[in-house]
Short mmCIF file of C-alpha atoms in Angstrom, two decimals:
data_model
loop_
_atom_site.label_atom_id
_atom_site.label_comp_id
_atom_site.label_asym_id
_atom_site.label_seq_id
_atom_site.Cartn_x
_atom_site.Cartn_y
_atom_site.Cartn_z
CA MET A 76 -21.45 121.21 18.16
CA LYS A 77 -24.06 120.86 20.87
CA ASN A 78 -25.65 118.08 18.82
CA LEU A 79 -22.37 116.24 18.68
CA PHE A 80 -22.11 115.94 22.44
CA LYS A 81 -25.73 115.16 23.25
CA GLY A 82 -25.08 111.43 22.87
CA LEU A 83 -22.42 111.42 25.57
CA LEU A 84 -24.54 112.19 28.58
CA ARG A 85 -27.90 113.89 28.14
CA GLU A 86 -29.12 111.49 25.44
CA ASN A 87 -26.74 108.61 26.00
CA PRO A 88 -28.35 105.81 23.97
CA ILE A 89 -27.61 103.04 26.44
CA PHE A 90 -28.04 104.63 29.84
CA VAL A 91 -30.64 107.32 29.19
CA LEU A 92 -32.59 106.24 26.12
CA ALA A 93 -32.20 102.52 27.02
CA LEU A 94 -31.68 101.52 23.38
CA GLY A 95 -29.45 98.73 22.09
CA LEU A 96 -29.31 96.86 25.37
CA CYS A 97 -28.78 93.34 24.07
CA PRO A 98 -25.45 93.92 22.32
CA ALA A 99 -24.40 96.26 25.13
CA LEU A 100 -24.58 93.46 27.66
CA ALA A 101 -23.73 90.49 25.48
CA VAL A 102 -20.42 91.64 24.04
CA SER A 103 -19.16 93.65 26.98
CA THR A 104 -17.04 90.88 28.49
CA THR A 105 -13.82 92.51 27.23
CA VAL A 106 -12.97 96.08 26.26
CA ASN A 107 -11.66 94.82 22.93
CA ASN A 108 -15.03 93.25 22.03
CA ALA A 109 -16.85 96.39 23.14
CA LEU A 110 -14.73 98.58 20.87
CA GLY A 111 -15.16 96.21 17.93
CA MET A 112 -18.93 96.11 18.40
CA SER A 113 -19.06 99.91 18.69
CA ALA A 114 -17.09 100.35 15.47
CA ALA A 115 -19.44 98.00 13.60
CA THR A 116 -22.50 99.76 15.00
CA ILE A 117 -21.16 103.23 14.14
CA VAL A 118 -20.49 102.24 10.52
CA VAL A 119 -24.01 100.84 10.14
CA LEU A 120 -25.54 103.83 11.93
CA ILE A 121 -23.78 106.41 9.73
CA GLY A 122 -24.55 104.45 6.56
CA SER A 123 -28.23 103.94 7.33
CA ASN A 124 -28.80 107.51 8.58
CA LEU A 125 -27.08 108.84 5.43
CA VAL A 126 -29.08 106.74 2.96
CA ILE A 127 -32.39 107.15 4.78
CA SER A 128 -32.09 110.93 4.99
CA LEU A 129 -31.09 111.02 1.28
CA LEU A 130 -34.18 108.99 0.35
CA ARG A 131 -36.54 110.54 2.88
CA LYS A 132 -38.70 112.15 0.15
CA GLN A 133 -38.73 109.02 -2.04
CA ILE A 134 -39.69 106.33 0.50
CA PRO A 135 -43.51 106.12 0.76
CA ASP A 136 -44.79 106.53 4.29
CA ASP A 137 -46.81 103.30 4.31
CA ILE A 138 -43.84 101.01 3.85
CA HIS A 139 -41.12 103.06 5.48
CA ILE A 140 -40.33 100.53 8.23
CA PRO A 141 -39.68 97.56 5.88
CA ALA A 142 -37.70 99.87 3.59
CA TYR A 143 -35.54 101.06 6.50
CA ILE A 144 -34.98 97.49 7.67
CA VAL A 145 -33.75 96.46 4.21
CA ILE A 146 -31.35 99.43 4.05
CA ILE A 147 -30.03 98.65 7.54
CA ALA A 148 -29.72 94.93 6.78
CA ALA A 149 -27.71 95.72 3.65
CA PHE A 150 -25.19 97.74 5.66
CA VAL A 151 -25.04 95.05 8.35
CA THR A 152 -24.26 92.43 5.71
CA LEU A 153 -21.44 94.61 4.36
CA VAL A 154 -19.95 95.11 7.83
CA ASP A 155 -20.35 91.41 8.62
CA MET A 156 -18.47 90.38 5.48
CA ALA A 157 -15.74 92.99 5.96
CA MET A 158 -15.21 91.84 9.55
CA GLN A 159 -14.99 88.18 8.58
CA ALA A 160 -12.38 89.10 5.98
CA TYR A 161 -10.19 91.50 7.95
CA PHE A 162 -10.81 90.71 11.64
CA PRO A 163 -11.66 86.99 11.77
CA ALA A 164 -10.91 86.64 15.49
CA LEU A 165 -13.12 89.58 16.47
CA SER A 166 -15.87 88.45 14.13
CA LYS A 167 -15.79 85.04 15.78
CA SER A 168 -16.01 86.35 19.33
CA LEU A 169 -18.89 88.71 18.49
CA GLY A 170 -20.72 85.81 16.79
CA ILE A 171 -24.41 86.27 16.04
CA PHE A 172 -24.36 89.74 17.55
CA ILE A 173 -23.00 91.15 14.28
CA PRO A 174 -26.06 90.10 12.21
CA LEU A 175 -28.18 91.12 15.18
CA ILE A 176 -27.14 94.77 14.67
CA VAL A 177 -30.11 94.77 12.25
CA VAL A 178 -32.51 94.67 15.17
CA ASN A 179 -30.49 97.00 17.38
CA CYS A 180 -33.15 99.54 18.29
CA ILE A 181 -30.65 102.45 18.22
CA ILE A 182 -30.40 102.21 14.45
CA LEU A 183 -34.09 101.91 13.58
CA GLY A 184 -34.85 104.34 16.39
CA ARG A 185 -32.58 107.07 15.01
CA ALA A 186 -33.84 106.46 11.46
CA GLU A 187 -37.39 106.89 12.69
CA ALA A 188 -36.81 109.74 15.12
CA PHE A 189 -34.17 111.74 13.27
CA ALA A 190 -33.00 110.77 9.76
CA ARG A 191 -36.46 110.74 8.16
CA LYS A 192 -37.10 114.35 9.15
CA ASN A 193 -33.66 115.96 8.84
CA THR A 194 -31.07 116.87 6.23
CA VAL A 195 -28.19 114.59 5.28
CA GLY A 196 -25.57 116.61 7.18
CA ALA A 197 -27.59 116.73 10.40
CA SER A 198 -28.37 113.02 10.15
CA VAL A 199 -24.72 112.07 9.81
CA ILE A 200 -23.83 114.23 12.81
CA ASP A 201 -26.66 112.60 14.77
CA ALA A 202 -25.34 109.16 13.80
CA ILE A 203 -21.83 110.07 14.97
CA ALA A 204 -23.15 111.53 18.24
CA MET A 205 -25.26 108.45 18.98
CA GLY A 206 -22.40 106.18 17.93
CA VAL A 207 -20.00 107.92 20.30
CA GLY A 208 -22.53 107.69 23.12
CA PHE A 209 -23.00 103.97 22.41
CA THR A 210 -19.21 103.48 22.43
CA VAL A 211 -18.85 105.29 25.77
CA GLY A 212 -21.67 103.28 27.33
CA LEU A 213 -20.47 99.94 26.01
CA THR A 214 -16.85 100.60 26.97
CA ALA A 215 -17.87 101.68 30.48
CA ILE A 216 -19.76 98.41 31.03
CA ALA A 217 -16.95 96.37 29.50
CA LEU A 218 -14.31 98.11 31.61
CA VAL A 219 -16.12 97.35 34.87
CA ARG A 220 -16.87 93.77 33.83
CA GLU A 221 -13.40 92.99 32.56
CA VAL A 222 -11.50 94.59 35.42
CA PHE A 223 -13.52 92.76 38.08
CA GLY A 224 -14.44 89.62 36.14
CA ALA A 225 -11.05 88.79 34.63
CA GLY A 226 -8.59 91.23 36.18
CA THR A 227 -7.42 92.44 32.78
CA ILE A 228 -8.04 95.25 30.32
CA THR A 229 -7.80 93.96 26.75
CA ILE A 230 -7.30 96.73 24.22
CA PHE A 231 -5.73 94.53 21.56
CA PRO A 232 -5.99 90.76 22.01
CA ASP A 233 -2.30 90.22 21.25
CA GLY A 234 0.03 92.48 23.19
CA GLY A 235 -2.40 95.11 24.43
CA VAL A 236 -3.53 93.32 27.58
CA ILE A 237 -3.11 95.19 30.85
CA ARG A 238 -3.06 92.90 33.89
CA ILE A 239 -4.24 94.24 37.21
CA PRO A 240 -2.19 92.79 40.07
CA GLY A 241 -4.30 91.15 42.76
CA LEU A 242 -7.35 90.74 40.54
CA VAL A 243 -5.93 88.71 37.69
CA ASP A 244 -5.30 85.63 39.89
CA LYS A 245 -8.57 85.73 41.76
CA PRO A 246 -11.16 87.60 39.67
CA ALA A 247 -14.81 87.88 40.74
CA LEU A 248 -16.06 85.58 38.01
CA VAL A 249 -19.69 86.58 38.42
CA PHE A 250 -19.00 89.82 36.51
CA ALA A 251 -18.24 87.78 33.40
CA PHE A 252 -21.62 86.02 33.62
CA PRO A 253 -24.98 87.43 32.49
CA ALA A 254 -26.00 88.02 36.12
CA GLY A 255 -23.04 90.33 36.71
CA ALA A 256 -23.70 92.15 33.45
CA LEU A 257 -27.27 92.97 34.41
CA ILE A 258 -26.29 94.19 37.88
CA VAL A 259 -23.43 96.36 36.53
CA MET A 260 -25.86 97.77 33.96
CA GLY A 261 -28.35 98.74 36.67
CA PHE A 262 -25.79 100.54 38.79
CA LEU A 263 -24.16 102.31 35.84
CA GLN A 264 -27.57 103.50 34.67
CA ALA A 265 -28.27 104.96 38.09
CA PHE A 266 -24.80 106.55 38.10
CA PHE A 267 -25.35 108.19 34.70
CA ARG A 268 -28.72 109.51 35.88
CA TRP A 269 -27.07 111.07 38.90
CA LEU A 270 -24.27 112.46 36.70
CA GLY A 271 -26.81 113.96 34.30
CA GLU A 272 -28.58 115.67 37.18
CA VAL A 273 -25.39 117.02 38.71
CA THR A 274 -24.07 118.45 35.43
CA ASN A 275 -27.41 120.06 34.58
CA LYS A 276 -27.37 122.20 37.69
CA MET S 700 -29.54 66.48 20.77
CA THR S 701 -32.80 64.83 21.82
CA TYR S 702 -36.06 66.76 21.63
CA ILE S 703 -36.36 66.84 25.42
CA GLY S 704 -32.78 68.10 25.57
CA ILE S 705 -33.59 70.97 23.25
CA ILE S 706 -36.63 71.94 25.29
CA ILE S 707 -34.72 71.96 28.59
CA THR S 708 -31.80 73.78 26.99
CA TYR S 709 -33.79 76.70 25.63
CA VAL S 710 -36.32 77.03 28.45
CA PHE S 711 -33.80 76.87 31.30
CA VAL S 712 -30.10 76.31 30.55
CA SER S 713 -29.69 78.78 27.68
CA ASN S 714 -32.64 80.95 28.63
CA LEU S 715 -32.86 83.63 25.96
CA VAL S 716 -33.02 86.58 28.33
CA LEU S 717 -31.20 85.38 31.41
CA SER S 718 -28.22 83.69 29.82
CA GLN S 719 -27.97 84.81 26.19
CA PHE S 720 -28.84 88.52 26.45
CA LEU S 721 -31.49 88.36 23.76
CA GLY S 722 -34.77 90.25 23.98
CA LEU S 723 -33.69 92.55 26.79
CA CYS S 724 -35.58 95.61 25.53
CA PRO S 725 -39.05 94.07 25.98
CA PHE S 726 -37.79 92.33 29.15
CA ILE S 727 -37.30 95.78 30.70
CA GLY S 728 -39.91 97.66 28.68
CA VAL S 729 -42.98 95.41 28.90
CA SER S 730 -42.51 93.92 32.36
CA LYS S 731 -44.28 96.61 34.38
CA ASN S 732 -47.38 94.47 34.93
CA THR S 733 -48.21 90.79 34.69
CA GLU S 734 -51.01 91.17 32.18
CA SER S 735 -48.92 92.81 29.47
CA ALA S 736 -46.03 90.45 30.24
CA MET S 737 -48.33 87.49 29.51
CA GLY S 738 -49.53 89.07 26.27
CA MET S 739 -46.05 89.86 25.05
CA GLY S 740 -44.72 86.46 26.10
CA PHE S 741 -47.39 84.51 24.22
CA ALA S 742 -47.10 86.70 21.12
CA VAL S 743 -43.33 86.20 21.05
CA THR S 744 -43.61 82.43 21.59
CA PHE S 745 -46.04 82.18 18.70
CA VAL S 746 -43.90 84.21 16.30
CA MET S 747 -40.67 82.45 17.34
CA SER S 748 -42.01 78.94 16.71
CA LEU S 749 -43.23 79.92 13.25
CA ALA S 750 -40.15 81.99 12.41
CA THR S 751 -37.63 79.25 13.21
CA LEU S 752 -39.57 76.79 11.05
CA ILE S 753 -39.84 79.17 8.09
CA THR S 754 -36.25 80.38 8.26
CA TRP S 755 -35.12 76.74 8.39
CA ALA S 756 -37.02 76.05 5.16
CA LEU S 757 -35.62 79.21 3.54
CA GLN S 758 -32.07 78.35 4.52
CA HIS S 759 -32.28 74.78 3.19
CA PHE S 760 -34.44 75.18 0.10
CA ILE S 761 -33.42 78.61 -1.17
CA LEU S 762 -30.29 80.18 0.34
CA VAL S 763 -27.99 77.15 0.33
CA PRO S 764 -29.00 75.65 -3.08
CA LEU S 765 -28.68 79.05 -4.78
CA ASN S 766 -25.41 79.75 -2.95
CA ILE S 767 -26.59 83.09 -1.59
CA VAL S 768 -26.10 82.50 2.13
CA PHE S 769 -24.64 86.00 2.45
CA LEU S 770 -28.19 87.31 2.04
CA GLN S 771 -29.19 85.45 5.23
CA THR S 772 -29.54 88.52 7.45
CA VAL S 773 -31.63 90.44 4.92
CA THR S 774 -33.98 87.55 4.10
CA PHE S 775 -34.45 86.43 7.70
CA ILE S 776 -35.37 89.87 8.97
CA LEU S 777 -37.74 90.41 6.05
CA VAL S 778 -39.41 87.06 6.71
CA ILE S 779 -39.80 87.89 10.39
CA ALA S 780 -41.20 91.35 9.63
CA SER S 781 -43.74 89.99 7.14
CA LEU S 782 -44.59 87.08 9.43
CA VAL S 783 -45.38 89.50 12.24
CA GLN S 784 -47.53 91.54 9.86
CA LEU S 785 -49.33 88.39 8.67
CA VAL S 786 -49.95 87.14 12.19
CA GLU S 787 -51.33 90.54 13.10
CA MET S 788 -53.77 90.49 10.17
CA VAL S 789 -54.90 86.89 10.75
CA VAL S 790 -55.41 87.42 14.46
CA ARG S 791 -57.33 90.65 13.85
CA LYS S 792 -59.61 88.94 11.33
CA TYR S 793 -60.35 85.68 13.11
CA SER S 794 -59.94 86.34 16.80
CA PRO S 795 -60.75 89.88 17.89
CA PRO S 796 -60.42 89.06 21.62
CA LEU S 797 -56.92 87.67 21.08
CA TYR S 798 -56.11 90.73 18.98
CA GLN S 799 -57.32 92.93 21.82
CA ALA S 800 -54.91 91.15 24.13
CA LEU S 801 -51.86 90.84 21.86
CA GLY S 802 -52.43 93.60 19.30
CA ILE S 803 -50.18 96.31 20.60
CA TYR S 804 -47.27 93.92 21.19
CA LEU S 805 -47.21 92.40 17.74
CA PRO S 806 -45.47 95.25 15.87
CA LEU S 807 -42.84 95.39 18.61
CA ILE S 808 -41.80 91.80 17.99
CA THR S 809 -40.00 92.54 14.72
CA THR S 810 -37.29 94.40 16.60
CA ASN S 811 -37.12 91.84 19.41
CA CYS S 812 -33.65 90.48 18.79
CA GLY S 813 -34.66 87.15 20.34
CA VAL S 814 -36.65 86.18 17.26
CA LEU S 815 -33.85 86.77 14.76
CA GLY S 816 -31.43 85.44 17.38
CA ILE S 817 -33.06 82.04 17.82
CA ALA S 818 -33.52 81.71 14.04
CA LEU S 819 -29.78 82.33 13.54
CA ILE S 820 -28.83 80.02 16.41
CA SER S 821 -30.94 77.17 14.97
CA VAL S 822 -29.38 77.61 11.54
CA ASN S 823 -25.84 77.85 12.97
CA LYS S 824 -26.33 74.64 14.94
CA SER S 825 -27.72 72.96 11.78
CA TYR S 826 -30.90 71.75 13.47
CA GLY S 827 -33.49 69.81 11.46
CA PRO S 828 -37.03 71.18 10.93
CA MET S 829 -38.53 69.61 14.07
CA GLU S 830 -35.56 70.61 16.20
CA SER S 831 -35.70 74.19 14.87
CA PHE S 832 -39.40 74.44 15.63
CA LEU S 833 -38.87 73.09 19.16
CA ALA S 834 -35.95 75.45 19.73
CA GLY S 835 -38.15 78.40 18.72
CA LEU S 836 -41.06 77.22 20.83
CA SER S 837 -38.99 76.56 23.95
CA ALA S 838 -36.99 79.78 23.55
CA GLY S 839 -40.34 81.58 23.47
CA ILE S 840 -41.51 79.77 26.60
CA GLY S 841 -38.22 80.64 28.31
CA PHE S 842 -38.78 84.28 27.38
CA LEU S 843 -42.36 84.11 28.70
CA ILE S 844 -41.17 82.65 32.01
CA ALA S 845 -38.45 85.28 32.48
CA LEU S 846 -40.86 88.09 31.59
CA LEU S 847 -43.54 86.77 33.99
CA PHE S 848 -41.10 86.46 36.90
CA MET S 849 -39.80 89.93 36.18
CA SER S 850 -43.27 91.48 36.09
CA GLY S 851 -44.07 89.83 39.42
CA ILE S 852 -40.95 91.36 40.96
CA ARG S 853 -41.63 94.77 39.49
CA GLU S 854 -45.23 94.88 40.67
CA ARG S 855 -43.92 94.37 44.19
CA LEU S 856 -41.14 96.91 43.71
CA ASP S 857 -43.73 99.55 42.91
CA THR S 858 -44.81 99.69 46.51
CA GLU S 859 -41.31 99.56 47.96
CA LYS S 860 -39.06 102.47 48.80
CA VAL S 861 -36.33 102.62 46.14
CA PRO S 862 -33.50 105.20 46.07
CA LYS S 863 -34.36 108.01 43.65
CA HIS S 864 -31.75 107.28 41.01
CA LEU S 865 -32.39 103.53 41.03
CA LYS S 866 -36.14 103.85 40.34
CA GLY S 867 -37.54 102.20 37.21
CA ALA S 868 -35.11 100.58 34.81
CA PRO S 869 -31.95 100.44 37.01
CA ILE S 870 -33.62 98.50 39.82
CA ALA S 871 -35.25 96.28 37.19
CA PHE S 872 -31.81 95.47 35.79
CA ILE S 873 -30.46 94.65 39.23
CA SER S 874 -33.43 92.37 40.01
CA GLY S 875 -32.98 90.78 36.60
CA GLY S 876 -29.33 90.18 37.47
CA LEU S 877 -30.28 88.45 40.72
CA MET S 878 -32.75 86.31 38.80
CA ALA S 879 -30.02 85.41 36.29
CA LEU S 880 -27.85 84.44 39.25
CA ALA S 881 -30.55 81.98 40.34
CA PHE S 882 -30.84 80.64 36.78
CA MET S 883 -27.11 79.84 36.83
CA ALA S 884 -28.13 76.73 38.76
CA PHE S 885 -29.48 75.41 35.45
CA ASP S 886 -26.17 74.60 33.81
CA ARG S 887 -24.76 72.05 31.39
CA ALA S 888 -24.07 69.61 34.24
CA LEU S 889 -27.73 69.59 35.21
CA LEU S 890 -28.68 68.88 31.62
CA THR S 891 -26.22 65.99 31.44
CA ASN S 892 -27.54 64.52 34.69
CA LEU S 893 -31.15 64.81 33.57
CA ILE S 894 -30.95 63.35 30.09
CA GLY S 895 -27.48 61.84 29.97
CA GLY S 896 -25.87 64.28 27.57
#
């Protein structure tokens, strides 16, 4: 149980471990995109952790990195194709960041740091914990950016859009741009550090 | 697009780090001092120019004719990983001083999403071989510039008083954001004015 919650705060992949930063900033313009990206990442993370921990005694040490990359790339291809088939709009707005899940350091990082040394059950739990932490981090960034940058909260693109009076007409556009993303990221990281310290006491 | 246009686009307008969010991990991780920023920047530029050229050839001579484009992600990442390995071996054999300078950064490049990113962007925009190569080269130079600027800022930040929780990565992100703000001056309109579309 403790392992399941470590990803939320103490080992939050985005804010504490600083892994998977590129997708975290690139797709966090709307909450909807953030959730879609998180779902795709969680599926790949669970799949790769599962297979890698199953094969941990079979994969020779010398070539373990290329072997892991192929396993991860296979899952990414599956997710990419499934998304194109069932969620074409989402797949379009996430663009090249779906294939780029392959080089998301969270996935290779967890394979290297956890799945290759632990049992299948523990690895799946680790994948879920990290996935949840990634989702929380990504959604937090997206929430700040969307509320201030567009004045809306998009949960579903059609029908699930909450408009915030006062902001929706005159949003601070800079939050939607890369510059705003980087600044929000810096402050949220500092906030999570402070939060981690306060809750540890 | 003209060759000059591609160079200006990927060095300034669509700078990999500051406007496309690619390669952020090394941007934060390897920017603590100018020397390592230079090393990383040159290593990435080198790999990117080669990778875009090779992935272009793969896409046009193997994946498309055989109708297996769905294997794109797997093949591209494998090519990049083996290319990095090859570059590492060649550099170690023929230029020990260069290896001394770049060695430790080379393995890190495989997971730099900028390399796979620019390869995918070139293929998606259906660039020709020369255009792909230039896109890779200029994206690498753009990355080098961003990394160098960042390392300059961070070397200065070291001696400044920074609030406890903002130390290290958070303040680096905020400085990066301010830099991105400055880079917003390089936009499509500038490109149109310079080279006429």
